[in-house]
Amino acid sequence: MTAVDSRTITVKEAVSRVTKAIKKDRPVFIWGPPGVGKSEMCQYIVDSGELGNAKLIDIRAALLDPTDVRGFPAPDLANNRMVWLPPVDFPTEKEAAEYDNIVILFDELNSAAQSVQAALYQLILNKKVGQYVLPKNVKLVAAGNRESDKGVTYRMPTPLANRFVHVEIRADFDAWLDWAVTNKIHEDVVGYISFAKADLFDFDPRASGHAFATPRSWSFVSQFCEDNDMSDAELTDLVAGTVGEGIAVKFMTHRKYAKDLPLPADILAGKVKECRVKEISAQYALTIGMCYELQSTFETIGKEDTNAWHKLADNFFRFMMDFFPTEMTVMGCRVAINQYNLPFQPDKLKNFDEFYNRFGKYVAASNED
């Protein structure tokens, strides 16, 4: 059985759909290929505040036995009968009372043995199993790979499948960009993917290689890029082992150009008045680097000296207008405003009128999208 017939949605779209289903107390199954961000999306929903004071309990269903769902039998000698001790991962009424909502994620559910899936029938539909009853504020979500992804999966029994609302997510650049800049993914990674969007997700279940590009594997590359003591040879080997040989070669070429870029701090300080590097992916990396720097300086000086910070912001807009194409300039503005909520005050930016006249309509259109 496939998860859905054909409809797929982006991670950003799935956040709103899954959140609404959770609020209606309907169990949701999130389908998607490896590394697309299913588990991270559930954590984001819990952290977003949409569910109030919430907690996520992540249970790897593939590691469960049926008794891990039902509980463990123990003798009740006083009454001469057997009782079942509930699993420690399932919250008690006392624990649940500390939160507005608790979300239990059964990750890799369709990788669990069918005996485990069968044990979950009653829990998913009626929120109880044996003697244990889930507290009313506990919501259920599950996630798994599709059978076509060639992972270790078992066909989901029809009765269990019918207990879920099913959504299938796909990799999407705009949703990933929002997540990447919020989580400070290395600017070289963001810059490269902004230029080569198709390389964000390069999974082919028919391929024989071990490494392939996914949003998850790019986060690993970002961690490697943060290590300033790593040689180019070491980094190349690790990137190739993370996203594949072909993409690694292209990424390292991008890194070579990015090394010649000026420091974002020097641009914001007005010390750099030109940009000699014309390689587009490197310019994307510089744009993200400036956004990171602008957000960091707002946290350190912007809240106390708004005039000094707006001088840096003015250089940010001036540099982009002078050296970057429209798409990149709009992206830089969108990241600064939408992801970092930077409080630009037009009356303190001498370049604002020019920026608005040249790019205002494009920024507005990108926000509508």
Coordinates of C-alpha atoms in Angstrom, one line a residue:
M1 CA 0.0 0.0 0.0
T2 CA 1.4 3.4 -0.9
A3 CA 0.9 6.3 1.5
V4 CA -1.2 8.4 -0.8
D5 CA -2.0 8.2 -4.5
S6 CA -0.3 11.4 -5.8
R7 CA -0.8 14.5 -3.6
T8 CA 2.4 15.8 -2.0
I9 CA 2.9 19.0 0.0
T10 CA 5.9 20.9 1.2
V11 CA 7.2 20.8 4.7
K12 CA 5.9 24.3 5.3
E13 CA 2.4 23.3 4.1
A14 CA 2.5 20.2 6.1
V15 CA 3.2 22.1 9.3
S16 CA -0.2 23.9 9.1
R17 CA -2.1 20.7 8.1
V18 CA -0.6 18.5 10.8
T19 CA -1.1 21.2 13.4
K20 CA -4.8 21.5 12.5
A21 CA -5.2 17.8 12.7
I22 CA -3.5 17.6 16.1
K23 CA -5.8 20.3 17.4
K24 CA -8.8 18.2 16.2
D25 CA -7.2 15.2 18.0
R26 CA -6.9 13.2 14.8
P27 CA -3.9 10.9 14.5
V28 CA -1.7 11.9 11.5
F29 CA 0.8 9.8 9.5
I30 CA 3.5 11.8 7.8
W31 CA 5.0 10.0 4.7
G32 CA 8.2 11.1 2.9
P33 CA 11.5 10.0 1.6
P34 CA 14.6 9.7 3.8
G35 CA 16.1 12.9 5.2
V36 CA 13.3 15.2 4.1
G37 CA 12.6 16.4 7.7
K38 CA 9.7 14.5 9.0
S39 CA 10.9 14.2 12.6
E40 CA 12.3 17.8 12.7
M41 CA 8.9 19.1 11.5
C42 CA 7.2 17.5 14.5
Q43 CA 9.7 19.1 16.8
Y44 CA 9.1 22.4 15.1
I45 CA 5.3 22.2 15.6
V46 CA 5.8 21.5 19.3
D47 CA 8.3 24.3 19.7
S48 CA 6.2 26.8 17.7
G49 CA 3.8 27.6 20.5
E50 CA 0.8 26.7 18.4
L51 CA 0.0 23.9 20.8
G52 CA 0.7 26.0 23.9
N53 CA 3.1 24.6 26.4
A54 CA 3.8 21.4 24.6
K55 CA 6.2 18.4 24.7
L56 CA 7.3 15.9 22.1
I57 CA 7.9 12.2 22.9
D58 CA 9.8 10.6 20.1
I59 CA 9.4 6.8 20.1
R60 CA 11.2 4.7 17.4
A61 CA 8.5 2.2 16.6
A62 CA 11.0 0.0 14.7
L63 CA 12.7 -0.8 18.0
L64 CA 9.5 -1.9 19.8
D65 CA 8.2 -5.3 20.7
P66 CA 4.4 -5.8 21.1
T67 CA 4.9 -5.9 24.9
D68 CA 6.5 -2.5 24.7
V69 CA 3.1 -1.2 23.6
R70 CA 0.8 -3.2 25.8
G71 CA 3.1 -3.1 28.8
F72 CA 4.7 -5.7 31.0
P73 CA 2.6 -8.3 33.0
A74 CA 3.0 -8.2 36.8
P75 CA 1.3 -10.2 39.5
D76 CA -1.3 -8.5 41.7
L77 CA -0.9 -10.9 44.7
A78 CA -3.4 -9.0 46.8
N79 CA -6.2 -9.7 44.4
N80 CA -4.8 -12.9 42.9
R81 CA -4.7 -11.6 39.3
M82 CA -2.3 -10.2 36.7
V83 CA -2.0 -6.5 35.9
W84 CA -0.1 -4.7 33.2
L85 CA 2.6 -2.1 33.9
P86 CA 2.4 0.6 31.2
P87 CA 5.5 1.6 29.2
V88 CA 7.6 4.3 30.7
D89 CA 7.4 6.4 27.5
F90 CA 3.7 6.8 27.8
P91 CA 2.9 9.8 30.1
T92 CA 0.9 9.4 33.3
E93 CA -2.0 11.8 34.1
K94 CA 0.3 13.6 36.5
E95 CA 3.0 14.1 33.9
A96 CA 0.4 15.2 31.3
A97 CA -1.0 17.8 33.6
E98 CA 2.3 19.8 33.4
Y99 CA 1.6 20.6 29.7
D100 CA -1.2 21.9 27.5
N101 CA -0.4 19.2 25.0
I102 CA 1.9 16.2 24.6
V103 CA 2.6 14.8 21.1
I104 CA 3.8 11.2 20.8
L105 CA 5.6 10.6 17.6
F106 CA 5.8 7.0 16.5
D107 CA 8.7 7.4 14.1
E108 CA 9.5 4.7 11.5
L109 CA 6.1 3.1 12.3
N110 CA 5.9 1.2 9.1
S111 CA 9.3 -0.2 9.8
A112 CA 8.0 -1.9 12.9
A113 CA 7.0 -5.5 12.7
Q114 CA 3.3 -6.1 11.9
S115 CA 2.8 -7.5 15.3
V116 CA 3.8 -4.2 16.8
Q117 CA 1.6 -2.3 14.3
A118 CA -1.3 -4.5 15.3
A119 CA -0.6 -3.8 19.0
L120 CA -1.1 -0.1 18.2
Y121 CA -4.6 -0.5 16.7
Q122 CA -6.5 0.3 19.8
L123 CA -4.0 3.0 21.0
I124 CA -4.3 4.9 17.7
L125 CA -8.0 4.8 17.4
N126 CA -9.3 4.8 21.0
K127 CA -6.2 6.3 22.8
K128 CA -6.0 3.3 25.1
V129 CA -4.4 -0.1 25.2
G130 CA -5.3 -2.7 27.7
Q131 CA -5.6 -1.0 31.1
Y132 CA -3.6 2.1 30.1
V133 CA -5.6 5.1 28.9
L134 CA -3.8 8.1 27.3
P135 CA -4.5 11.4 29.0
K136 CA -6.9 13.6 27.0
N137 CA -4.2 16.1 26.1
V138 CA -1.9 13.5 24.4
K139 CA -2.0 13.6 20.6
L140 CA -0.7 10.9 18.3
V141 CA 1.5 11.4 15.2
A142 CA 3.4 8.8 13.2
A143 CA 6.0 9.0 10.4
G144 CA 7.7 6.7 7.9
N145 CA 9.3 6.2 4.6
R146 CA 7.3 5.1 1.5
E147 CA 7.7 1.6 0.2
S148 CA 9.1 3.0 -3.0
D149 CA 12.1 4.4 -1.1
K150 CA 13.5 0.9 -0.7
G151 CA 14.0 1.1 3.1
V152 CA 13.1 -1.5 5.6
T153 CA 9.3 -1.2 5.6
Y154 CA 6.3 -3.5 6.2
R155 CA 3.0 -3.2 4.4
M156 CA 0.8 -1.3 6.8
P157 CA -2.4 -3.2 7.7
T158 CA -5.5 -1.6 6.3
P159 CA -7.3 -1.3 9.7
L160 CA -4.3 0.7 11.0
A161 CA -3.9 2.8 7.9
N162 CA -7.6 3.8 8.2
R163 CA -7.0 5.2 11.7
F164 CA -4.8 7.9 10.3
V165 CA -5.0 11.1 8.4
H166 CA -2.2 10.7 5.8
V167 CA 0.0 13.5 4.4
E168 CA 3.0 13.0 2.1
I169 CA 5.8 15.7 2.1
R170 CA 8.4 16.5 -0.5
A171 CA 11.6 18.4 -0.4
D172 CA 11.1 22.1 -1.1
F173 CA 13.7 24.8 -1.4
D174 CA 11.7 27.7 0.0
A175 CA 10.7 25.8 3.1
W176 CA 14.3 24.5 3.6
L177 CA 15.7 28.1 3.2
D178 CA 13.4 29.3 6.0
W179 CA 14.6 26.5 8.2
A180 CA 18.2 26.9 7.2
V181 CA 18.7 30.5 8.0
T182 CA 16.7 30.2 11.3
N183 CA 19.0 27.4 12.3
K184 CA 22.2 29.1 11.1
I185 CA 23.2 26.5 8.5
H186 CA 26.6 27.5 7.2
E187 CA 26.4 30.3 4.6
D188 CA 28.4 28.2 2.1
V189 CA 25.8 25.5 2.2
V190 CA 22.9 28.0 1.9
G191 CA 24.7 29.8 -0.9
Y192 CA 25.3 26.7 -2.9
I193 CA 21.8 25.3 -2.5
S194 CA 20.3 28.7 -3.4
F195 CA 22.2 28.5 -6.7
A196 CA 21.8 24.8 -7.3
K197 CA 18.3 24.1 -5.9
A198 CA 18.1 20.7 -7.5
D199 CA 20.9 19.5 -5.4
L200 CA 19.0 20.0 -2.1
F201 CA 17.4 16.6 -2.7
D202 CA 19.1 14.0 -4.9
F203 CA 17.7 10.7 -3.6
D204 CA 17.1 7.9 -6.1
P205 CA 16.0 4.6 -4.6
R206 CA 17.4 2.8 -7.7
A207 CA 20.9 4.2 -7.3
S208 CA 23.7 2.0 -5.9
G209 CA 25.6 4.7 -4.1
H210 CA 25.6 5.0 -0.3
A211 CA 25.6 8.8 0.0
F212 CA 22.9 11.2 -1.4
A213 CA 21.8 14.7 -0.9
T214 CA 18.9 15.4 1.4
P215 CA 18.0 18.3 3.8
R216 CA 19.3 16.2 6.6
S217 CA 22.6 15.3 4.9
W218 CA 23.2 19.0 4.1
S219 CA 23.0 19.8 7.8
F220 CA 25.9 17.4 8.3
V221 CA 27.9 19.2 5.6
S222 CA 27.2 22.5 7.4
Q223 CA 28.7 21.0 10.6
F224 CA 31.8 20.0 8.7
C225 CA 32.2 23.5 7.2
E226 CA 32.2 25.0 10.7
D227 CA 35.5 23.2 11.4
N228 CA 38.2 25.7 10.5
D229 CA 41.0 23.2 11.2
M230 CA 39.8 20.9 8.4
S231 CA 41.9 20.7 5.2
D232 CA 40.2 20.8 1.8
A233 CA 41.1 17.2 1.2
E234 CA 39.5 16.1 4.4
L235 CA 36.4 18.2 3.8
T236 CA 36.0 16.9 0.3
D237 CA 36.1 13.3 1.5
L238 CA 33.5 14.0 4.2
V239 CA 31.2 15.9 1.9
A240 CA 31.5 13.2 -0.8
G241 CA 30.6 10.6 1.9
T242 CA 27.6 12.7 2.9
V243 CA 25.9 14.0 -0.3
G244 CA 27.7 12.0 -3.0
E245 CA 30.8 12.4 -5.2
G246 CA 29.3 14.5 -8.0
I247 CA 27.6 17.1 -5.8
A248 CA 30.7 17.2 -3.5
V249 CA 32.9 18.3 -6.5
K250 CA 30.5 21.1 -7.4
F251 CA 30.2 22.2 -3.7
M252 CA 33.9 22.4 -3.2
T253 CA 34.3 24.4 -6.4
H254 CA 31.8 26.8 -4.9
R255 CA 33.8 26.9 -1.7
K256 CA 36.9 27.9 -3.6
Y257 CA 35.2 31.0 -5.0
A258 CA 33.6 31.8 -1.7
K259 CA 37.0 32.0 0.0
D260 CA 37.7 35.2 -2.0
L261 CA 34.6 37.0 -0.7
P262 CA 35.0 40.0 1.6
L263 CA 34.0 39.6 5.3
P264 CA 30.3 40.4 5.9
A265 CA 31.3 42.5 9.0
D266 CA 33.6 44.6 6.8
I267 CA 30.7 45.2 4.3
L268 CA 28.3 46.3 7.0
A269 CA 31.0 48.6 8.5
G270 CA 31.4 50.3 5.1
K271 CA 35.0 49.2 4.7
V272 CA 34.3 47.3 1.5
K273 CA 32.9 49.2 -1.5
E274 CA 33.2 46.6 -4.2
C275 CA 32.6 42.9 -5.0
R276 CA 35.0 41.3 -7.4
V277 CA 33.7 37.8 -7.2
K278 CA 31.1 37.2 -9.9
E279 CA 30.4 33.5 -9.2
I280 CA 26.7 33.4 -8.4
S281 CA 26.6 30.7 -5.8
A282 CA 29.4 32.5 -3.9
Q283 CA 27.4 35.7 -4.0
Y284 CA 24.4 33.8 -2.5
A285 CA 26.7 32.7 0.3
L286 CA 27.8 36.3 0.9
T287 CA 24.2 37.4 1.1
I288 CA 23.3 34.9 3.8
G289 CA 26.6 35.8 5.6
M290 CA 25.5 39.4 5.7
C291 CA 22.1 38.5 7.0
Y292 CA 23.7 36.4 9.8
E293 CA 26.0 39.3 10.7
L294 CA 23.2 41.8 10.7
Q295 CA 21.1 39.7 13.0
S296 CA 24.1 39.1 15.3
T297 CA 24.9 42.9 15.5
F298 CA 21.3 43.6 16.3
E299 CA 21.5 41.3 19.3
T300 CA 24.7 43.0 20.5
I301 CA 24.3 46.7 19.7
G302 CA 21.0 47.2 17.8
K303 CA 18.7 47.1 20.8
E304 CA 20.7 49.8 22.7
D305 CA 22.0 52.0 19.8
T306 CA 19.5 51.8 17.0
N307 CA 21.2 54.6 15.0
A308 CA 24.5 52.8 14.9
W309 CA 22.8 49.5 13.9
H310 CA 20.8 51.2 11.1
K311 CA 24.1 52.5 9.6
L312 CA 25.1 48.9 9.3
A313 CA 21.8 48.0 7.8
D314 CA 22.1 50.9 5.3
N315 CA 25.4 49.5 4.1
F316 CA 23.7 46.1 3.8
F317 CA 21.0 47.5 1.4
R318 CA 23.6 49.6 -0.5
F319 CA 25.9 46.7 -1.2
M320 CA 23.2 44.5 -2.5
M321 CA 21.8 47.1 -4.7
D322 CA 25.2 47.9 -6.2
F323 CA 26.5 44.4 -6.8
F324 CA 23.8 41.8 -6.6
P325 CA 21.1 40.7 -9.1
T326 CA 17.4 41.3 -8.3
E327 CA 16.7 37.7 -7.1
M328 CA 19.5 37.7 -4.7
T329 CA 18.7 41.2 -3.3
V330 CA 15.1 40.2 -2.7
M331 CA 16.2 37.0 -1.0
G332 CA 18.5 39.0 1.3
C333 CA 15.7 41.4 2.3
R334 CA 13.3 38.5 2.8
V335 CA 15.6 36.6 5.0
A336 CA 16.4 39.7 7.1
I337 CA 12.7 40.6 7.6
N338 CA 10.9 37.3 7.6
Q339 CA 13.3 34.9 9.3
Y340 CA 15.1 37.3 11.7
N341 CA 12.3 39.9 12.1
L342 CA 14.9 42.7 12.0
P343 CA 13.1 46.0 12.8
F344 CA 14.2 48.2 9.9
Q345 CA 13.0 51.8 10.3
P346 CA 12.8 53.4 6.8
D347 CA 13.3 56.9 8.2
K348 CA 16.8 55.8 9.5
L349 CA 17.9 54.3 6.2
K350 CA 19.1 56.8 3.7
N351 CA 19.0 54.2 0.9
F352 CA 15.5 53.0 1.7
D353 CA 13.7 55.1 -0.8
E354 CA 15.9 53.8 -3.7
F355 CA 15.6 50.2 -2.5
Y356 CA 11.9 50.4 -2.2
N357 CA 11.5 52.0 -5.7
R358 CA 13.7 49.4 -7.3
F359 CA 12.8 46.2 -5.4
G360 CA 9.7 46.9 -3.3
K361 CA 7.3 45.2 -5.6
Y362 CA 9.5 42.1 -5.8
V363 CA 9.8 41.8 -2.1
A364 CA 6.0 42.1 -1.7
A365 CA 5.4 39.4 -4.3
S366 CA 7.9 37.0 -2.7
N367 CA 6.1 37.5 0.7
E368 CA 2.8 36.7 -0.9
D369 CA 4.2 33.4 -2.3

